[in-house]
Short mmCIF file of C-alpha atoms and ligand atoms in Angstrom, two decimals:
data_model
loop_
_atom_site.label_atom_id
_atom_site.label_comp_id
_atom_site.label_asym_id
_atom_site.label_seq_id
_atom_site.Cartn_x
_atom_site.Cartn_y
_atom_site.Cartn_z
CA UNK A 233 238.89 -11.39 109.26
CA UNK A 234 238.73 -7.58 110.06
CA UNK A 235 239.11 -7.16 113.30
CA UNK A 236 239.28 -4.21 116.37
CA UNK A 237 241.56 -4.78 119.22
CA UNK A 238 242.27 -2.35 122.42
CA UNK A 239 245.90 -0.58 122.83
CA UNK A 240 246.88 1.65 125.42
CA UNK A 241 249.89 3.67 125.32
CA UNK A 242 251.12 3.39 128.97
CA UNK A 243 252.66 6.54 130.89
CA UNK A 244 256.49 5.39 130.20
CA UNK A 245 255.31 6.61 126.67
CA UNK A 246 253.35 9.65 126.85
CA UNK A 247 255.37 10.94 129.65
CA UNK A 248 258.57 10.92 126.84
CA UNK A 249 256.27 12.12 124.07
CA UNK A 250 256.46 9.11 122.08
CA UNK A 251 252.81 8.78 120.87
CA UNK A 252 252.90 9.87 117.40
CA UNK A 253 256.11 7.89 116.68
CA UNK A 254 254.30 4.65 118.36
CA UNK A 255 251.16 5.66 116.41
CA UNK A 256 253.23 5.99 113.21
CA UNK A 257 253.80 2.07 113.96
CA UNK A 258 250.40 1.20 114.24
CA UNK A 259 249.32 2.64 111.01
CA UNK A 260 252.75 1.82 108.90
CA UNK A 261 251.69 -1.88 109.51
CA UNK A 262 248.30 -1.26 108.05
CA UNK A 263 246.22 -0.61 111.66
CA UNK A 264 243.50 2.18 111.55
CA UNK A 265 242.98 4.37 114.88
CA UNK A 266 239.32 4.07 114.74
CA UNK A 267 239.19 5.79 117.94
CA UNK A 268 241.71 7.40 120.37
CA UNK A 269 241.46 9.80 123.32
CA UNK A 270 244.09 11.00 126.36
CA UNK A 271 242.40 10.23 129.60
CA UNK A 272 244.35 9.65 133.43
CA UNK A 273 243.12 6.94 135.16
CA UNK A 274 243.19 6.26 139.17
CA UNK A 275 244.74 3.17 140.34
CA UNK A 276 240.95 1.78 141.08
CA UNK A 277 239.88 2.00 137.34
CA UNK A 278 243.11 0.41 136.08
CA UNK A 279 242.28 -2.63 138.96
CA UNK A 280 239.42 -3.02 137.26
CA UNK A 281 241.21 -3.06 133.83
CA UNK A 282 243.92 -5.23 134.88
CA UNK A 283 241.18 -6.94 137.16
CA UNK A 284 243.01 -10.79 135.64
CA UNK A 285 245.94 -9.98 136.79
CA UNK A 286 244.80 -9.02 140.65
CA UNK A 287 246.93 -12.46 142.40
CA UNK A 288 250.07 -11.60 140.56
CA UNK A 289 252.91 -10.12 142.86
CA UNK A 290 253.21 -7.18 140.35
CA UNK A 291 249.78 -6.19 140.39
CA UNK A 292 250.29 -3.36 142.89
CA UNK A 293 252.94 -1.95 141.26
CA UNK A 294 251.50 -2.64 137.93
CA UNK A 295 248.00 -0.36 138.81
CA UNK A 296 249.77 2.63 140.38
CA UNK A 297 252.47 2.80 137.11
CA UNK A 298 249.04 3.02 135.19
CA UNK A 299 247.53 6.16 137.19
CA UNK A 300 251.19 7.45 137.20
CA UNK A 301 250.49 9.93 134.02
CA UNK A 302 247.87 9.86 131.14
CA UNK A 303 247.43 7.07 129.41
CA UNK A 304 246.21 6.94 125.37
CA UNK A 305 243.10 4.40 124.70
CA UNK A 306 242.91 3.50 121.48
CA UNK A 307 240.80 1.09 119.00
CA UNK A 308 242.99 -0.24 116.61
CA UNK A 309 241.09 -2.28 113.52
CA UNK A 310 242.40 -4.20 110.42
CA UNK A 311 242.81 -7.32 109.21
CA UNK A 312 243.93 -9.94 112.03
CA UNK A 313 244.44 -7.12 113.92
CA UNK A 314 244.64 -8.56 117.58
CA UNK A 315 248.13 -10.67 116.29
CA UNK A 316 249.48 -7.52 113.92
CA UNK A 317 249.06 -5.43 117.19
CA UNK A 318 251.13 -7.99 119.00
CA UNK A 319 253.19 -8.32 116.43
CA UNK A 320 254.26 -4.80 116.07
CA UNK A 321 254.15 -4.49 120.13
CA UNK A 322 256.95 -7.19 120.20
CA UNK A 323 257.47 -9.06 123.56
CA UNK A 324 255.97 -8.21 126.37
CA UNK A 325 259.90 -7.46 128.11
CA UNK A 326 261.91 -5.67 125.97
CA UNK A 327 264.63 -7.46 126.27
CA UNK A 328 262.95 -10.25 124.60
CA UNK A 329 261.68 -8.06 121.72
CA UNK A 330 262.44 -8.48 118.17
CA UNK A 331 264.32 -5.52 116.62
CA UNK A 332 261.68 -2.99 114.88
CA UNK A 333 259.19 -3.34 117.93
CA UNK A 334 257.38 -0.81 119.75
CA UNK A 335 258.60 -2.61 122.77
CA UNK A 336 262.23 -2.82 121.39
CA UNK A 337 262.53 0.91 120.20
CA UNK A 338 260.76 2.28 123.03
CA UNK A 339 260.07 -0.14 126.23
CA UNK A 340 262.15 0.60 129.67
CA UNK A 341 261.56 -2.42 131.73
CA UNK A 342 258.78 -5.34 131.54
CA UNK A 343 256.62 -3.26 133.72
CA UNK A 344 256.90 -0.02 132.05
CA UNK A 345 256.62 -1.58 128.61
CA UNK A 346 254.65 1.42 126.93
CA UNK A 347 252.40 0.00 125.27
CA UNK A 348 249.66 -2.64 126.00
CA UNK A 349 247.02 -5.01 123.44
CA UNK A 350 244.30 -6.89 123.94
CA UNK A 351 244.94 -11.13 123.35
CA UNK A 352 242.03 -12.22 121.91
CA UNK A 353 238.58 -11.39 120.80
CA UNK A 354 236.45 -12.40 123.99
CA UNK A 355 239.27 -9.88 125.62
CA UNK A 356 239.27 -7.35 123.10
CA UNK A 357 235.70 -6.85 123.00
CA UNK A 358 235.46 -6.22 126.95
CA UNK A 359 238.63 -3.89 126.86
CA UNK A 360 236.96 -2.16 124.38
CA UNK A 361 233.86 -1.54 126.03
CA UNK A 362 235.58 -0.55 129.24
CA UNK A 363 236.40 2.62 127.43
CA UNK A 364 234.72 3.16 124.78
CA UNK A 365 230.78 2.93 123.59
CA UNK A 366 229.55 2.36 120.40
CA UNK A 367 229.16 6.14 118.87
CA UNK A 368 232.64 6.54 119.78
CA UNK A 369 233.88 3.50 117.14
CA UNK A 370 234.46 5.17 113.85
CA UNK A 371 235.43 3.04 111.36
P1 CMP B 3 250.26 -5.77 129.54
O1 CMP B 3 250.18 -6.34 128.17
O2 CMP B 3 249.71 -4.41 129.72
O3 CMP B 3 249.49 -6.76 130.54
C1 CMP B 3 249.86 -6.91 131.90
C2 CMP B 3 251.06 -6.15 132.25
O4 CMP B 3 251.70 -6.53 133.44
C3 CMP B 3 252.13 -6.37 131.20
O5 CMP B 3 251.77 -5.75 130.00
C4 CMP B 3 253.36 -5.81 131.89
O6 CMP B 3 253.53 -4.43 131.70
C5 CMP B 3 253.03 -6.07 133.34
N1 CMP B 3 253.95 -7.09 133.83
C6 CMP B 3 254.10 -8.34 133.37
N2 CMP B 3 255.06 -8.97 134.06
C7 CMP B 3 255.52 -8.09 134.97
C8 CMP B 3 256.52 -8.15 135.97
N3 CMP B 3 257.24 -9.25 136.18
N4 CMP B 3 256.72 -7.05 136.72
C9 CMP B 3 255.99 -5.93 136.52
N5 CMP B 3 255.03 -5.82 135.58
C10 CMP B 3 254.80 -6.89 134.82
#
């Protein structure tokens, strides 16, 4: 089925200018950027974001490395899209990331992993929605 998913590239990224070569990903592996925009978040909003992951040790660290620089938010939409996201991603540490990856290529550490994707639909559709309305979807 056609689906959207939610992808962030993380500040690791941006702040080393890699978003049109990690965009280039996306869409050689047959995602559309139905929406995209550059936006800095505080460490409160990316809490809330990351609001799952609030009893893990590295949730701390994890929010401030998210207000550390811009951020880009992104809907990504295709066929299966949520696992072709993942797929292209690659691990969530790098050092467990198959060659050809986002996270291979371009990841520094499994915090600073540059890129993030939503893991299924119920997720997906709230991720979405955190950042983007309806208007903003254009497919
Ligand atoms: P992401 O897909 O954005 O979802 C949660 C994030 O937590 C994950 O990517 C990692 O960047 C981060 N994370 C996971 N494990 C660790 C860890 N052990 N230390 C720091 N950050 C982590």
């Amino acid at each position: 089925a056609v689906e959207r998913t939610l992808s962030i590239i993380k500040p690791d990224a941006t702040r080393r200018n890699l978003t049109g070569r990690i965009n280039a990903k996306f869409e050689e592996a047959g995602l559309r950027i139905i929406a995209q925009k550059r936006i800095q978040m505080t460490p409160a909003q990316a809490g809330t974001f990351y609001a799952v992951h609030k009893e893990r040790p590295f949730y701390g660290e994890l929010c401030d490395f998210m207000a550390s620089a811009p951020v880009v938010v992104q809907v990504l939409e295709g066929e299966s899209a949520i696992a072709k996201n993942r797929e292209v991603m690659g691990a969530t540490n790098p050092a467990d990331a198959a060659a050809g990856t986002i996270r291979a290529e371009f990841a520094e550490s499994v915090g600073e992993n540059s890129v993030h994707g939503s893991d299924a639909p119920e997720t997906a559709a709230v991720e979405i929605a955190y950042f983007f309305s309806g208007l903003e979807l254009v497919g």
